[in-house]
Amino acid sequence: MKRLQRRLGYEFGRPESLQLALSHRSVGADNNERLEFLGDSILNFLIGEALFEKFETAREGQLSRLRAQLVKGDTLAEIAREFELGECLKLGEGELKSGGQRRDSILADAVEAIIGAIYLEAGLDTCRERVLHWYRERLASLTLDTPAKDAKTRLQEYLQSRREPLPEYRVAEVEGEAHAQVFTVECHVSLLPTPERARASSRRVAEKKSAAQVLKRLGVA
């Protein structure tokens, strides 16, 4: 739990609040569903606010599309894996046996519950600071032209359409301490003689960046 709080960048004054946020409904009545409901609302507001400030000329439809990308379950599950959240979840026996700690929906719900717990304990300003830090690279890489599908998905579909092997991602280097690591990832594809490299504070974001660079070299992006 201490390692998780370091990764989150927030230490709970009441550890039981974090325990509740990590408790799936399969453990019983004391679970994270109410915190998840609250965190979902706060996340939508904070990301909407950040997009409103970042894109001053964007239309409502553009902002809605970008927000949907950032708050969807897949993105939240990625963030959960960056925190290595799965190993800290409290699950009932059935969920444990079925691999619930790896399920995207459970991971995403836990992130929302943690946001709700931070808000209740520390208020909106602290919650905003943490959420924007977690989303820093994702927000920085967004443009109004950012497609609905991420670069990894588009690269995979492009290669499949040409019956080429799927891309291979390799971690070339990891720098920094556990709570502040920087990953260098290579993306290898059969259509290019050399891989593309990218760096980010999470492996998955680095993979997306390297995939975007490959698409650019292939003339797709």
mmCIF file of C-alpha atoms in Angstrom:
data_model
loop_
_atom_site.group_PDB
_atom_site.id
_atom_site.type_symbol
_atom_site.label_atom_id
_atom_site.label_comp_id
_atom_site.label_asym_id
_atom_site.label_seq_id
_atom_site.Cartn_x
_atom_site.Cartn_y
_atom_site.Cartn_z
ATOM 1 C CA MET A 1 0.000 0.000 0.000
ATOM 2 C CA LYS A 2 2.880 2.383 0.694
ATOM 3 C CA ARG A 3 4.336 1.672 -2.758
ATOM 4 C CA LEU A 4 0.947 2.321 -4.326
ATOM 5 C CA GLN A 5 0.627 5.664 -2.542
ATOM 6 C CA ARG A 6 4.078 6.654 -3.791
ATOM 7 C CA ARG A 7 3.008 5.819 -7.333
ATOM 8 C CA LEU A 8 -0.201 7.797 -6.876
ATOM 9 C CA GLY A 9 1.766 10.723 -5.482
ATOM 10 C CA TYR A 10 -0.675 11.022 -2.594
ATOM 11 C CA GLU A 11 -0.540 9.643 0.936
ATOM 12 C CA PHE A 12 -3.900 9.064 2.563
ATOM 13 C CA GLY A 13 -4.401 10.482 6.040
ATOM 14 C CA ARG A 14 -6.979 7.750 6.540
ATOM 15 C CA PRO A 15 -5.605 4.504 5.047
ATOM 16 C CA GLU A 16 -9.054 2.942 5.361
ATOM 17 C CA SER A 17 -10.246 5.323 2.630
ATOM 18 C CA LEU A 18 -7.780 3.802 0.183
ATOM 19 C CA GLN A 19 -8.683 0.297 1.350
ATOM 20 C CA LEU A 20 -12.328 1.020 0.599
ATOM 21 C CA ALA A 21 -11.475 2.441 -2.834
ATOM 22 C CA LEU A 22 -9.675 -0.805 -3.654
ATOM 23 C CA SER A 23 -12.524 -3.056 -2.464
ATOM 24 C CA HIS A 24 -14.534 -4.618 -5.278
ATOM 25 C CA ARG A 25 -18.212 -5.384 -4.674
ATOM 26 C CA SER A 26 -17.350 -9.104 -4.609
ATOM 27 C CA VAL A 27 -15.909 -8.635 -1.087
ATOM 28 C CA GLY A 28 -19.277 -7.615 0.362
ATOM 29 C CA ALA A 29 -21.317 -4.575 1.297
ATOM 30 C CA ASP A 30 -18.308 -2.393 2.125
ATOM 31 C CA ASN A 31 -17.096 -1.812 -1.409
ATOM 32 C CA ASN A 32 -15.981 0.979 -3.737
ATOM 33 C CA GLU A 33 -19.141 1.448 -5.819
ATOM 34 C CA ARG A 34 -20.189 4.753 -4.193
ATOM 35 C CA LEU A 35 -16.638 6.139 -4.426
ATOM 36 C CA GLU A 36 -16.510 5.013 -8.054
ATOM 37 C CA PHE A 37 -19.717 6.934 -8.797
ATOM 38 C CA LEU A 38 -18.274 10.077 -7.218
ATOM 39 C CA GLY A 39 -14.862 9.680 -8.863
ATOM 40 C CA ASP A 40 -16.402 9.197 -12.301
ATOM 41 C CA SER A 41 -18.205 12.544 -12.014
ATOM 42 C CA ILE A 42 -15.103 14.343 -10.747
ATOM 43 C CA LEU A 43 -12.889 12.835 -13.458
ATOM 44 C CA ASN A 44 -15.275 13.912 -16.205
ATOM 45 C CA PHE A 45 -15.343 17.431 -14.791
ATOM 46 C CA LEU A 46 -11.556 17.743 -14.330
ATOM 47 C CA ILE A 47 -10.706 16.381 -17.775
ATOM 48 C CA GLY A 48 -13.431 18.522 -19.340
ATOM 49 C CA GLU A 49 -12.019 21.576 -17.568
ATOM 50 C CA ALA A 50 -8.471 20.768 -18.709
ATOM 51 C CA LEU A 51 -9.583 20.339 -22.321
ATOM 52 C CA PHE A 52 -11.629 23.549 -22.177
ATOM 53 C CA GLU A 53 -8.504 25.447 -21.088
ATOM 54 C CA LYS A 54 -6.145 23.689 -23.518
ATOM 55 C CA PHE A 55 -8.262 24.098 -26.658
ATOM 56 C CA GLU A 56 -9.695 27.614 -26.557
ATOM 57 C CA THR A 57 -11.234 27.458 -30.039
ATOM 58 C CA ALA A 58 -12.560 23.883 -29.922
ATOM 59 C CA ARG A 59 -16.226 23.155 -30.485
ATOM 60 C CA GLU A 60 -18.365 21.227 -28.025
ATOM 61 C CA GLY A 61 -18.310 18.102 -30.177
ATOM 62 C CA GLN A 62 -14.523 18.099 -30.407
ATOM 63 C CA LEU A 63 -14.139 18.523 -26.657
ATOM 64 C CA SER A 64 -16.640 15.755 -25.976
ATOM 65 C CA ARG A 65 -14.813 13.366 -28.305
ATOM 66 C CA LEU A 66 -11.444 14.037 -26.684
ATOM 67 C CA ARG A 67 -12.854 13.731 -23.187
ATOM 68 C CA ALA A 68 -14.459 10.407 -24.064
ATOM 69 C CA GLN A 69 -11.060 9.095 -25.157
ATOM 70 C CA LEU A 70 -9.411 10.132 -21.913
ATOM 71 C CA VAL A 71 -12.027 8.888 -19.454
ATOM 72 C CA LYS A 72 -12.978 5.616 -21.168
ATOM 73 C CA GLY A 73 -12.379 2.324 -19.417
ATOM 74 C CA ASP A 74 -9.407 1.334 -21.566
ATOM 75 C CA THR A 75 -7.521 4.498 -20.642
ATOM 76 C CA LEU A 76 -8.318 4.160 -16.945
ATOM 77 C CA ALA A 77 -7.189 0.528 -17.010
ATOM 78 C CA GLU A 78 -3.882 1.645 -18.560
ATOM 79 C CA ILE A 79 -3.414 4.143 -15.754
ATOM 80 C CA ALA A 80 -4.229 1.443 -13.196
ATOM 81 C CA ARG A 81 -1.546 -0.803 -14.674
ATOM 82 C CA GLU A 82 0.962 2.042 -14.563
ATOM 83 C CA PHE A 83 0.264 2.177 -10.811
ATOM 84 C CA GLU A 84 0.443 -1.660 -10.602
ATOM 85 C CA LEU A 85 -2.973 -1.386 -8.992
ATOM 86 C CA GLY A 86 -4.053 -4.956 -9.625
ATOM 87 C CA GLU A 87 -1.835 -6.398 -6.918
ATOM 88 C CA CYS A 88 -3.501 -4.132 -4.319
ATOM 89 C CA LEU A 89 -7.171 -4.828 -5.137
ATOM 90 C CA LYS A 90 -9.417 -6.482 -2.568
ATOM 91 C CA LEU A 91 -11.490 -9.087 -4.405
ATOM 92 C CA GLY A 92 -13.830 -11.894 -3.436
ATOM 93 C CA GLU A 93 -12.652 -15.459 -3.890
ATOM 94 C CA GLY A 94 -14.509 -15.930 -7.166
ATOM 95 C CA GLU A 95 -13.039 -12.795 -8.735
ATOM 96 C CA LEU A 96 -9.555 -13.747 -7.592
ATOM 97 C CA LYS A 97 -9.850 -17.160 -9.195
ATOM 98 C CA SER A 98 -11.100 -15.681 -12.469
ATOM 99 C CA GLY A 99 -8.295 -13.132 -12.686
ATOM 100 C CA GLY A 100 -10.319 -10.085 -11.672
ATOM 101 C CA GLN A 101 -7.164 -8.196 -10.721
ATOM 102 C CA ARG A 102 -6.333 -8.041 -14.445
ATOM 103 C CA ARG A 103 -9.814 -7.166 -15.723
ATOM 104 C CA ASP A 104 -10.026 -3.739 -17.355
ATOM 105 C CA SER A 105 -13.428 -2.863 -15.911
ATOM 106 C CA ILE A 106 -12.366 -3.632 -12.327
ATOM 107 C CA LEU A 107 -9.108 -1.720 -12.703
ATOM 108 C CA ALA A 108 -10.882 1.280 -14.233
ATOM 109 C CA ASP A 109 -13.497 1.339 -11.480
ATOM 110 C CA ALA A 110 -10.778 1.307 -8.828
ATOM 111 C CA VAL A 111 -9.054 4.333 -10.359
ATOM 112 C CA GLU A 112 -12.331 6.250 -10.292
ATOM 113 C CA ALA A 113 -12.888 5.183 -6.679
ATOM 114 C CA ILE A 114 -9.409 6.421 -5.710
ATOM 115 C CA ILE A 115 -10.206 9.790 -7.312
ATOM 116 C CA GLY A 116 -13.385 9.938 -5.243
ATOM 117 C CA ALA A 117 -11.487 9.049 -2.072
ATOM 118 C CA ILE A 118 -8.831 11.715 -2.659
ATOM 119 C CA TYR A 119 -11.552 14.300 -3.285
ATOM 120 C CA LEU A 120 -13.352 13.463 -0.036
ATOM 121 C CA GLU A 121 -10.163 13.572 2.006
ATOM 122 C CA ALA A 122 -8.230 16.455 0.442
ATOM 123 C CA GLY A 123 -10.670 18.473 -1.655
ATOM 124 C CA LEU A 124 -10.958 19.433 -5.292
ATOM 125 C CA ASP A 125 -7.654 21.304 -5.715
ATOM 126 C CA THR A 126 -5.533 18.369 -4.547
ATOM 127 C CA CYS A 127 -7.656 15.979 -6.581
ATOM 128 C CA ARG A 128 -7.224 18.153 -9.674
ATOM 129 C CA GLU A 129 -3.434 18.307 -9.190
ATOM 130 C CA ARG A 130 -3.154 14.518 -8.950
ATOM 131 C CA VAL A 131 -5.456 13.719 -11.863
ATOM 132 C CA LEU A 132 -3.731 16.211 -14.171
ATOM 133 C CA HIS A 133 -0.358 14.777 -13.177
ATOM 134 C CA TRP A 134 -1.523 11.250 -14.005
ATOM 135 C CA TYR A 135 -2.821 12.497 -17.360
ATOM 136 C CA ARG A 136 0.050 14.903 -18.077
ATOM 137 C CA GLU A 137 1.545 13.111 -21.075
ATOM 138 C CA ARG A 138 -1.814 12.071 -22.480
ATOM 139 C CA LEU A 139 -3.073 15.648 -22.365
ATOM 140 C CA ALA A 140 0.172 17.034 -23.782
ATOM 141 C CA SER A 141 0.030 14.717 -26.797
ATOM 142 C CA LEU A 142 -3.589 15.588 -27.701
ATOM 143 C CA THR A 143 -4.518 17.781 -30.639
ATOM 144 C CA LEU A 144 -7.907 18.582 -32.106
ATOM 145 C CA ASP A 145 -6.963 16.260 -34.956
ATOM 146 C CA THR A 146 -6.154 13.338 -32.660
ATOM 147 C CA PRO A 147 -8.045 10.377 -34.137
ATOM 148 C CA ALA A 148 -10.518 8.409 -32.071
ATOM 149 C CA LYS A 149 -8.301 5.313 -32.249
ATOM 150 C CA ASP A 150 -4.876 5.436 -30.631
ATOM 151 C CA ALA A 151 -1.670 4.953 -32.595
ATOM 152 C CA LYS A 152 -1.129 1.338 -31.487
ATOM 153 C CA THR A 153 -4.596 0.321 -32.699
ATOM 154 C CA ARG A 154 -4.208 2.162 -35.999
ATOM 155 C CA LEU A 155 -0.769 0.628 -36.620
ATOM 156 C CA GLN A 156 -2.053 -2.858 -35.889
ATOM 157 C CA GLU A 157 -5.030 -2.410 -38.225
ATOM 158 C CA TYR A 158 -2.781 -0.972 -40.948
ATOM 159 C CA LEU A 159 -0.413 -3.963 -40.794
ATOM 160 C CA GLN A 160 -3.274 -6.465 -40.654
ATOM 161 C CA SER A 161 -4.855 -4.906 -43.739
ATOM 162 C CA ARG A 162 -1.599 -5.621 -45.586
ATOM 163 C CA ARG A 163 -1.205 -9.092 -44.066
ATOM 164 C CA GLU A 164 2.011 -8.062 -42.359
ATOM 165 C CA PRO A 165 3.137 -9.358 -38.929
ATOM 166 C CA LEU A 166 1.915 -7.409 -35.923
ATOM 167 C CA PRO A 167 4.277 -4.787 -34.448
ATOM 168 C CA GLU A 168 6.672 -5.846 -31.718
ATOM 169 C CA TYR A 169 7.352 -3.531 -28.776
ATOM 170 C CA ARG A 170 10.549 -3.918 -26.759
ATOM 171 C CA VAL A 171 11.608 -2.020 -23.657
ATOM 172 C CA ALA A 172 15.112 -0.828 -24.527
ATOM 173 C CA GLU A 173 15.856 1.074 -21.336
ATOM 174 C CA VAL A 174 14.338 1.952 -17.950
ATOM 175 C CA GLU A 175 15.664 4.956 -16.044
ATOM 176 C CA GLY A 176 14.882 6.425 -12.641
ATOM 177 C CA GLU A 177 13.526 5.088 -9.368
ATOM 178 C CA ALA A 178 10.381 2.990 -9.067
ATOM 179 C CA HIS A 179 8.030 5.929 -8.469
ATOM 180 C CA ALA A 180 9.481 8.078 -11.266
ATOM 181 C CA GLN A 181 10.622 5.737 -14.018
ATOM 182 C CA VAL A 182 11.143 6.692 -17.645
ATOM 183 C CA PHE A 183 10.762 3.956 -20.264
ATOM 184 C CA THR A 184 12.420 3.860 -23.677
ATOM 185 C CA VAL A 185 10.477 1.580 -26.006
ATOM 186 C CA GLU A 186 11.274 0.391 -29.532
ATOM 187 C CA CYS A 187 8.565 -0.435 -32.065
ATOM 188 C CA HIS A 188 9.665 -2.981 -34.677
ATOM 189 C CA VAL A 189 7.639 -3.556 -37.842
ATOM 190 C CA SER A 190 8.392 -5.665 -40.891
ATOM 191 C CA LEU A 191 7.929 -2.729 -43.297
ATOM 192 C CA LEU A 192 10.782 -0.676 -41.826
ATOM 193 C CA PRO A 193 14.479 -1.627 -41.603
ATOM 194 C CA THR A 194 14.967 0.067 -38.211
ATOM 195 C CA PRO A 195 12.687 0.486 -35.182
ATOM 196 C CA GLU A 196 11.273 3.732 -33.851
ATOM 197 C CA ARG A 197 12.158 4.732 -30.284
ATOM 198 C CA ALA A 198 10.111 6.787 -27.830
ATOM 199 C CA ARG A 199 10.408 7.755 -24.156
ATOM 200 C CA ALA A 200 7.662 8.300 -21.576
ATOM 201 C CA SER A 201 6.931 7.862 -17.893
ATOM 202 C CA SER A 202 4.906 4.733 -18.630
ATOM 203 C CA ARG A 203 5.635 1.809 -20.918
ATOM 204 C CA ARG A 204 2.225 1.965 -22.586
ATOM 205 C CA VAL A 205 2.485 5.663 -23.394
ATOM 206 C CA ALA A 206 5.978 5.089 -24.814
ATOM 207 C CA GLU A 207 4.559 2.277 -26.967
ATOM 208 C CA LYS A 208 1.866 4.598 -28.329
ATOM 209 C CA LYS A 209 4.425 7.290 -29.083
ATOM 210 C CA SER A 210 6.684 4.851 -30.921
ATOM 211 C CA ALA A 211 3.690 3.508 -32.869
ATOM 212 C CA ALA A 212 2.770 7.068 -33.890
ATOM 213 C CA GLN A 213 6.312 7.614 -35.154
ATOM 214 C CA VAL A 214 6.128 4.392 -37.187
ATOM 215 C CA LEU A 215 2.833 5.501 -38.735
ATOM 216 C CA LYS A 216 4.439 8.798 -39.664
ATOM 217 C CA ARG A 217 7.389 7.030 -41.341
ATOM 218 C CA LEU A 218 4.964 4.820 -43.227
ATOM 219 C CA GLY A 219 3.097 7.902 -44.438
ATOM 220 C CA VAL A 220 -0.095 6.902 -42.659
ATOM 221 C CA ALA A 221 -0.241 9.604 -39.972
#
